[in-house]
mmCIF file of C-alpha atoms in Angstrom:
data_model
loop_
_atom_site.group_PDB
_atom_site.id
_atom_site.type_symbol
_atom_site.label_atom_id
_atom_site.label_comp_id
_atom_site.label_asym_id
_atom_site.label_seq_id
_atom_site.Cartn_x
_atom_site.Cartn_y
_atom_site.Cartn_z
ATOM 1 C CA UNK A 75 17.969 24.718 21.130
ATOM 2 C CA UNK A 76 15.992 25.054 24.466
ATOM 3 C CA UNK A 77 17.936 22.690 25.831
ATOM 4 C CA UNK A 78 21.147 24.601 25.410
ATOM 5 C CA UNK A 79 19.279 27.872 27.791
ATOM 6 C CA UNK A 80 18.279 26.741 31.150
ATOM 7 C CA UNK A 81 16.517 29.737 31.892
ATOM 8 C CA UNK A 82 12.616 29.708 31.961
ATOM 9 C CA UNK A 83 12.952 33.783 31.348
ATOM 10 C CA UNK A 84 12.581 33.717 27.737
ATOM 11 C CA UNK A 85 11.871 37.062 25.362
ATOM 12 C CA UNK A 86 13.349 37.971 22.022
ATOM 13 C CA UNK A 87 16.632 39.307 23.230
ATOM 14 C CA UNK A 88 17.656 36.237 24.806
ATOM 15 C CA UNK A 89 16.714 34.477 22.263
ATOM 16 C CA UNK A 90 18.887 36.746 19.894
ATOM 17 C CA UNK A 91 21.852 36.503 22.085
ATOM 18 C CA UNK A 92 21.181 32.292 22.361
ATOM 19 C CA UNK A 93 20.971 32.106 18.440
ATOM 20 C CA UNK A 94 24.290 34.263 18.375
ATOM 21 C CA UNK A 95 26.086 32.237 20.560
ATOM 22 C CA UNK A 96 25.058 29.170 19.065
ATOM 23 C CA UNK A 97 26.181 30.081 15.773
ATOM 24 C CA UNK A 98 29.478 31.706 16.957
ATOM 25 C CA UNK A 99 30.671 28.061 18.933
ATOM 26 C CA UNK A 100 29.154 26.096 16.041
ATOM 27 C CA UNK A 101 26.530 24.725 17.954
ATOM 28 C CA UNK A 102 23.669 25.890 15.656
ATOM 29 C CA UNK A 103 21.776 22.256 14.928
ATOM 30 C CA UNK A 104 21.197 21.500 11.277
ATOM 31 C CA UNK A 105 17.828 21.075 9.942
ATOM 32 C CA UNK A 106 17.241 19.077 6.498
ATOM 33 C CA UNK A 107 14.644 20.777 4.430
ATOM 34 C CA UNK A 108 13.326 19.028 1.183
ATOM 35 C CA UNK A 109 13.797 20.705 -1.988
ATOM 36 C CA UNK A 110 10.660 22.351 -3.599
ATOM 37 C CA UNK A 111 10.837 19.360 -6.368
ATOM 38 C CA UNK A 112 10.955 16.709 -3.226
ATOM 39 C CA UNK A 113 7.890 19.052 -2.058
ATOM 40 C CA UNK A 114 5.906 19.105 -5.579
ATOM 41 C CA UNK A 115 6.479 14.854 -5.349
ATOM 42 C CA UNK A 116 5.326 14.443 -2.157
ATOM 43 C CA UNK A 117 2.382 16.434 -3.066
ATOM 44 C CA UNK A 118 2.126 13.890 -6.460
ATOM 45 C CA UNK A 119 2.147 11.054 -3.914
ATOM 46 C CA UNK A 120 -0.563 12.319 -1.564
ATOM 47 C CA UNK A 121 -3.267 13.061 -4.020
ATOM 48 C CA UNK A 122 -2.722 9.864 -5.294
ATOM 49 C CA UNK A 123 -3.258 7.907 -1.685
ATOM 50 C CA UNK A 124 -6.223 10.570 -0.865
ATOM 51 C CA UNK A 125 -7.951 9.084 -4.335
ATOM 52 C CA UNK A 126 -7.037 5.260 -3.750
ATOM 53 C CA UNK A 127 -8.635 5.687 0.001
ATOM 54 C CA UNK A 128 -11.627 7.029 -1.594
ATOM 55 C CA UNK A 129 -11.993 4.328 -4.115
ATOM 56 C CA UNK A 130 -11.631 1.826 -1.285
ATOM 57 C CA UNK A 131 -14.645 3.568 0.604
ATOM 58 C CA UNK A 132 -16.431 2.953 -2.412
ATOM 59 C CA UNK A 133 -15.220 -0.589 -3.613
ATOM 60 C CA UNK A 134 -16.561 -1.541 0.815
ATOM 61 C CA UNK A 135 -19.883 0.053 -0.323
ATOM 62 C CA UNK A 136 -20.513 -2.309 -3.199
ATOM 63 C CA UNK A 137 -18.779 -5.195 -1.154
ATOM 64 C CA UNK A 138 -21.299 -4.861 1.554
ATOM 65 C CA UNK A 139 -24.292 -4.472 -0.951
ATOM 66 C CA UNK A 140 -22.929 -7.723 -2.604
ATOM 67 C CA UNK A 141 -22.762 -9.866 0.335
ATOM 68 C CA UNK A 142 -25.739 -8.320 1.778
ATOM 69 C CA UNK A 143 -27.829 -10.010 -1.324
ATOM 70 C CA UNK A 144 -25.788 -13.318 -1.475
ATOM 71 C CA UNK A 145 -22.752 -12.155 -3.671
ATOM 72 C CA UNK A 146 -19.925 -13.318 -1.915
ATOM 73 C CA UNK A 147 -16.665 -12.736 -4.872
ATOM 74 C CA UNK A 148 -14.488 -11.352 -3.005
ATOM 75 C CA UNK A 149 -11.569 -9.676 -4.686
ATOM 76 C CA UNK A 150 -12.940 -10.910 -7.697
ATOM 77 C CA UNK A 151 -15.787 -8.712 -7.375
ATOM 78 C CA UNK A 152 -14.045 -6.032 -9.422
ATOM 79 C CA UNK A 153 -13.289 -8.414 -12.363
ATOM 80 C CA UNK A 154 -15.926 -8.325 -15.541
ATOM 81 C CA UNK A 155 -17.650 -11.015 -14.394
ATOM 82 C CA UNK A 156 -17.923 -9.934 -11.066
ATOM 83 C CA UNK A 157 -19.119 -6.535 -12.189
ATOM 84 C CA UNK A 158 -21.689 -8.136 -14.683
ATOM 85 C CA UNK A 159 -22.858 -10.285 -11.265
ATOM 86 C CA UNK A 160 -23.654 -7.272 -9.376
ATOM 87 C CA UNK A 161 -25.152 -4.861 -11.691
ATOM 88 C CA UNK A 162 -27.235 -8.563 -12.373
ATOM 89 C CA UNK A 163 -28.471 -8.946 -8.952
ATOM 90 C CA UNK A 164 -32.353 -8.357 -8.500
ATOM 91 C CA UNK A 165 -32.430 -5.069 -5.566
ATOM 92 C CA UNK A 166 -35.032 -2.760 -4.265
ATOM 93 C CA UNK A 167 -35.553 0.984 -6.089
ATOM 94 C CA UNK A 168 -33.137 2.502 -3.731
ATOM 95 C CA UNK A 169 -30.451 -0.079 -3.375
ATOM 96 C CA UNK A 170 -30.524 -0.177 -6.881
ATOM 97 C CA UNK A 171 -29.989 3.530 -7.354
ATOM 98 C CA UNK A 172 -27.178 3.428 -4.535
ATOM 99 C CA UNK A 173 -25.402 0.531 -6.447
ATOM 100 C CA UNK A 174 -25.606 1.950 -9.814
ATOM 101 C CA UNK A 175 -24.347 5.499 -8.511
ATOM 102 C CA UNK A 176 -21.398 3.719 -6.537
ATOM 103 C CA UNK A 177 -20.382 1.624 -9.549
ATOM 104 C CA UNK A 178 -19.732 4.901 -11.420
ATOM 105 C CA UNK A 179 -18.061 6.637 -9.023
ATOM 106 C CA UNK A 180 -15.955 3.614 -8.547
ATOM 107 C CA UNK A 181 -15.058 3.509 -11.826
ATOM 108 C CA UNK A 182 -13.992 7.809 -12.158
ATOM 109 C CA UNK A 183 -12.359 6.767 -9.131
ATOM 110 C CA UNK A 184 -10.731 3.809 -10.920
ATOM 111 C CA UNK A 185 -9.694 6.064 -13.778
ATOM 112 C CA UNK A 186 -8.175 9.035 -11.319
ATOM 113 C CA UNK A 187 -5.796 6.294 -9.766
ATOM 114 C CA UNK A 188 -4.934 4.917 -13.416
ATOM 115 C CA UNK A 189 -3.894 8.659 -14.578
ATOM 116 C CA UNK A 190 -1.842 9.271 -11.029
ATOM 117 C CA UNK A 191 0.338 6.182 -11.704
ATOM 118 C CA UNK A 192 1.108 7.170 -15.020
ATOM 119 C CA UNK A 193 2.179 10.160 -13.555
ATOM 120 C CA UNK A 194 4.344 8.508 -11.226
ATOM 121 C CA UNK A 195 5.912 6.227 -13.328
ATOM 122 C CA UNK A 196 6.766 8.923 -15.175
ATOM 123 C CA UNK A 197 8.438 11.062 -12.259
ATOM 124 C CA UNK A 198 10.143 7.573 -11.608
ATOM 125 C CA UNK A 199 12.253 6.931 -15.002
ATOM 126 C CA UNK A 200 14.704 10.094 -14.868
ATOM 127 C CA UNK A 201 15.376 9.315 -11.522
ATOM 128 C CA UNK A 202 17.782 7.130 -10.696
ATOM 129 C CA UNK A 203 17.626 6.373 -7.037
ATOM 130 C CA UNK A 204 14.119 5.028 -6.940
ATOM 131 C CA UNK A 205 14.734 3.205 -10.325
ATOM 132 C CA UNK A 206 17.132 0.925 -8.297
ATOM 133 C CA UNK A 207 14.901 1.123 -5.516
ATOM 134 C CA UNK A 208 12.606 -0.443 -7.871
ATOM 135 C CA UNK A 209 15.038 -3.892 -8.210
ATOM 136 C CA UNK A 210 14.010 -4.976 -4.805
ATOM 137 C CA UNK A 211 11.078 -7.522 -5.257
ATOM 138 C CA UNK A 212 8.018 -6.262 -4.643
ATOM 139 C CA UNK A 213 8.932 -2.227 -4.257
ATOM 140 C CA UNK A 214 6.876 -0.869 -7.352
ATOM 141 C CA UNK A 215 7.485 3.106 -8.528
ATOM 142 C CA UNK A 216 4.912 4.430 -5.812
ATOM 143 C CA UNK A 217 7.108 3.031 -2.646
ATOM 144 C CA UNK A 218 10.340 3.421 -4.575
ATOM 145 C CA UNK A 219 9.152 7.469 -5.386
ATOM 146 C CA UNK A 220 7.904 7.644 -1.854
ATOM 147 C CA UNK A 221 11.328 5.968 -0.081
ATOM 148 C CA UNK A 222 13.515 8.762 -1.819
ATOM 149 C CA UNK A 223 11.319 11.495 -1.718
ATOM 150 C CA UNK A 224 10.369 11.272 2.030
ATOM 151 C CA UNK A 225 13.606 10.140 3.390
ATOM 152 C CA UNK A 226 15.647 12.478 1.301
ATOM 153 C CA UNK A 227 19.480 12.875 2.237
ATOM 154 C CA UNK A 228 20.046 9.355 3.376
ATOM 155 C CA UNK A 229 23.411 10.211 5.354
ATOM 156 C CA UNK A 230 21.742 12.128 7.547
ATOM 157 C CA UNK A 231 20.555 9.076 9.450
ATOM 158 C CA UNK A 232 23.047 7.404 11.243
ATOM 159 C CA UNK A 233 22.100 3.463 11.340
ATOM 160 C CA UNK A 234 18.601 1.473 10.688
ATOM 161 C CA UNK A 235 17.053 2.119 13.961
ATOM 162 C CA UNK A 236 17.737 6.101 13.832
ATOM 163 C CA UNK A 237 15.436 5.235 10.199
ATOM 164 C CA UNK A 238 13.172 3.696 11.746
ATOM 165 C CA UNK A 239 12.757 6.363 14.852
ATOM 166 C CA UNK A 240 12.284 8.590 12.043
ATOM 167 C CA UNK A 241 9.210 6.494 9.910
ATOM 168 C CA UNK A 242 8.130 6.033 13.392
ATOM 169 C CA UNK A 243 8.230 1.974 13.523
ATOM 170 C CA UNK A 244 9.559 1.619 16.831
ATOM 171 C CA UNK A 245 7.736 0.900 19.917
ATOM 172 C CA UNK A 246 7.016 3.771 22.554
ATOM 173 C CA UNK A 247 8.232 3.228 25.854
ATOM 174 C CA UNK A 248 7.398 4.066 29.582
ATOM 175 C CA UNK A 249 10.545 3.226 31.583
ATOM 176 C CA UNK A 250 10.847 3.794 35.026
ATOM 177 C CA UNK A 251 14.437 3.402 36.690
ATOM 178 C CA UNK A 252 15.200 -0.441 35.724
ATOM 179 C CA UNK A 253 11.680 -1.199 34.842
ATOM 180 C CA UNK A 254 10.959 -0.906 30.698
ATOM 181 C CA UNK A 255 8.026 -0.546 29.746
ATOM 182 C CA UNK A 256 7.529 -0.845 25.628
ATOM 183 C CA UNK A 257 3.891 -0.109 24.076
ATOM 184 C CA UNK A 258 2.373 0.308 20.540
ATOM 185 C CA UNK A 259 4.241 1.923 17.763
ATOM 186 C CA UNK A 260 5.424 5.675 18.145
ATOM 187 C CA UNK A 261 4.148 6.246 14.736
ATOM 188 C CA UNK A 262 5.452 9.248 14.923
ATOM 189 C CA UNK A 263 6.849 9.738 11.201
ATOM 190 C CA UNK A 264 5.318 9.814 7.911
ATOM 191 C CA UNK A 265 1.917 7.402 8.043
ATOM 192 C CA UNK A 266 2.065 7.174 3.987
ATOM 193 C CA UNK A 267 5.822 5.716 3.863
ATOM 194 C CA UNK A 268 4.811 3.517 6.861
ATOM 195 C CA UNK A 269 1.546 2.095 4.820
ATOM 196 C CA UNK A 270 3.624 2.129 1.845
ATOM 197 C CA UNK A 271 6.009 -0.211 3.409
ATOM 198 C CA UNK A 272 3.689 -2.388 4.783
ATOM 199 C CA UNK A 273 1.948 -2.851 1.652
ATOM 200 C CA UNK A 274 4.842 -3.865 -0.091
ATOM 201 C CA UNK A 275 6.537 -5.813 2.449
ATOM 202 C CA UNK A 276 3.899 -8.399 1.914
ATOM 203 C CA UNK A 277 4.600 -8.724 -1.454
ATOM 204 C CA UNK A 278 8.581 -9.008 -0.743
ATOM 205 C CA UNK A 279 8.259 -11.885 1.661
ATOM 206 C CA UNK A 280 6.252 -13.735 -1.553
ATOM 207 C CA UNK A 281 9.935 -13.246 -3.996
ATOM 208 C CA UNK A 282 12.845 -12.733 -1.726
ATOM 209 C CA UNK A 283 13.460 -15.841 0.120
ATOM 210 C CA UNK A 284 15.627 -14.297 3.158
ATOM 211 C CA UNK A 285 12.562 -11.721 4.236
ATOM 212 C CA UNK A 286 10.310 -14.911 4.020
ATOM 213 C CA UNK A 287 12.325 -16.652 6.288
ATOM 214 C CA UNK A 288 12.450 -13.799 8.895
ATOM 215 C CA UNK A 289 8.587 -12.695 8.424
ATOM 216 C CA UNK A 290 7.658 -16.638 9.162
ATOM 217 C CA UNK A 291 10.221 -16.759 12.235
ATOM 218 C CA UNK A 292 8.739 -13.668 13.515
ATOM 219 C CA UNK A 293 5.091 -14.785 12.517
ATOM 220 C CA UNK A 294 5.699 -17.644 14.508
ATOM 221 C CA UNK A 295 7.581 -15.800 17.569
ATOM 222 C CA UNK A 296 5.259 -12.554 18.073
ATOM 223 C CA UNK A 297 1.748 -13.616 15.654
ATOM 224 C CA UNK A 298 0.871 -11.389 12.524
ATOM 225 C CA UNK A 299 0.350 -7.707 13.518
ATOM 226 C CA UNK A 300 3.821 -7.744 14.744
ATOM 227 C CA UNK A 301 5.546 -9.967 11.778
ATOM 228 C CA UNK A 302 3.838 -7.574 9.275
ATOM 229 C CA UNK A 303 5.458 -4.954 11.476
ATOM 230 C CA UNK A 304 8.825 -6.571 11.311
ATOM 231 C CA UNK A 305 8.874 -7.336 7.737
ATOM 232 C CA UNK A 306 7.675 -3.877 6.846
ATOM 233 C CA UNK A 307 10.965 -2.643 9.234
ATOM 234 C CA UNK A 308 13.467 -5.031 7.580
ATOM 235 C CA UNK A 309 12.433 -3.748 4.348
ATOM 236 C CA UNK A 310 12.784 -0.091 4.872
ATOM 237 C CA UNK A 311 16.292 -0.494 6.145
ATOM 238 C CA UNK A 312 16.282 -2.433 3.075
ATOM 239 C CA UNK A 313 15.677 0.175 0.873
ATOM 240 C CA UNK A 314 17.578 2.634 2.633
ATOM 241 C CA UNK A 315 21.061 0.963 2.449
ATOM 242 C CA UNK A 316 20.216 0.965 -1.325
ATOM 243 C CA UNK A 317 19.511 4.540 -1.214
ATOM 244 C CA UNK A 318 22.762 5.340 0.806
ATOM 245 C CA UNK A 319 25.168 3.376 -0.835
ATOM 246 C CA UNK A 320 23.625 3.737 -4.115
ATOM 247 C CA UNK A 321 22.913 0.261 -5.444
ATOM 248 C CA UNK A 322 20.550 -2.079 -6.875
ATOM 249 C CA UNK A 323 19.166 -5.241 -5.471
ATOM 250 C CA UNK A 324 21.904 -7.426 -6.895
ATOM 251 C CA UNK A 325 24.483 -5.990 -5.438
ATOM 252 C CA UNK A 326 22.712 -6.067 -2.013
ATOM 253 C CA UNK A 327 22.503 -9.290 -2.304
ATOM 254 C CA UNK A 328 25.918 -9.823 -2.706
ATOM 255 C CA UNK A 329 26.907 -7.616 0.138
ATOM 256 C CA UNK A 330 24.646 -9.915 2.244
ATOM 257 C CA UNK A 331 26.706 -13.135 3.783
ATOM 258 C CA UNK A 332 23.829 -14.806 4.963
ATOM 259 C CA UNK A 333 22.572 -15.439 1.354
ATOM 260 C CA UNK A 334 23.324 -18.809 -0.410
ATOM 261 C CA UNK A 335 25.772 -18.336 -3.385
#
């Protein structure tokens, strides 16, 4: 709207008449505001990622105690025998204190995430969108709920890379005349849908043999931070032609002509 005065004089009657005139020649932009359900999901969604980062403060707590002592499990640290290893190892007064006090707040913690995703799986069945968002290998109800609920009206974007401006996975640039400069990701959109994406991208490129192909071209071409990147990309446009044209997985695949029959 500043672009359309080109006056630096700027006080409320301008402004007035600038609003007027915008409206009157149908210039006024449009602005896409979520809908105060859209607002109480999002709100779902973000308590449940503020827990889950909390619980992995904790679980990097006991992982460092672990290996500190000789305990090396790995993932399988948070198994039953790998909890029954580390409340067995032999530590100090205080390290034993800190462990035992971490191992119960790991496991509210635990419990907090187990109650949100009940919660979100049930926001997810009576809605229909992220249900066939869901078809897509390796898009679980927490991406699928986040896709729909963050992107909202999906005509309003106009191709993949106007989505992808948006989530903010596109590079930033410092161009000069003919010299182009590109730099590290604008990450100017929503960091949850971005994380979200990655997350699940990795476990899309395990089931769906066309993203496999791409992410290990890519992995190949421009190493992992940038495949994971790519992959992550692909699959939001992925999920966003599904959201626009209002299909499942299947029929994507059948739209798709580089797929084997």
């Amino acid at each position: 709207m500043r672009k359309a005065e080109t006056r630096r004089q700027k006080h409320d009657r301008r402004d007035a008449d600038l609003l007027l005139r915008l409206l009157v020649e149908d210039r006024f932009p449009a602005i896409w505001l979520p809908s105060t359900e859209q607002r109480d999901l999002r709100a779902l969604l973000l308590h449940r990622h503020q827990w889950v980062r909390m619980r992995t403060r904790v679980q990097q707590a006991l992982q460092a105690i672990a290996m500190s002592h000789g305990l090396r499990r790995g993932p399988t640290l948070w198994s039953r025998d790998g909890q029954a290893a580390l409340a067995a190892l032999p530590l100090p007064p205080h390290a034993a204190h800190r462990r035992s006090e971490l191992v119960a707040l790991y496991q509210h913690l635990a419990a907090q995430v187990d109650h949100l995703d009940a919660r979100v799986e049930e926001a997810v069945l009576p809605r229909s969108a992220a249900t066939r968002l869901m078809t897509h290998p390796g898009v679980g109800p927490v991406t699928a709920l986040a896709t729909e609920v963050f992107l909202g009206d999906p005509d309003r974007f106009a191709d993949g890379k106007a989505l992808a401006s948006y989530v903010g996975m596109i590079p930033s640039e410092y161009s000069s005349g003919s010299r182009q400069r590109l730099g590290a990701l604008s990450k100017q959109g929503n960091p949850l849908l971005r994380f979200l994406w990655g997350e699940a991208a990795m476990h899309a490129v395990r089931r769906d043999t066309e993203l496999q192909r791409f992410y290990r071209r890519k992995l190949a071409q421009k190493g992992l931070g940038k495949a994971r990147i790519a992959a992550a990309r692909k699959l939001g446009i992925r999920l966003w032609i599904m959201l626009r044209d209002q299909i499942g997985y299947e029929e994507f695949c059948c739209r798709s002509p580089r797929r084997p029959s």
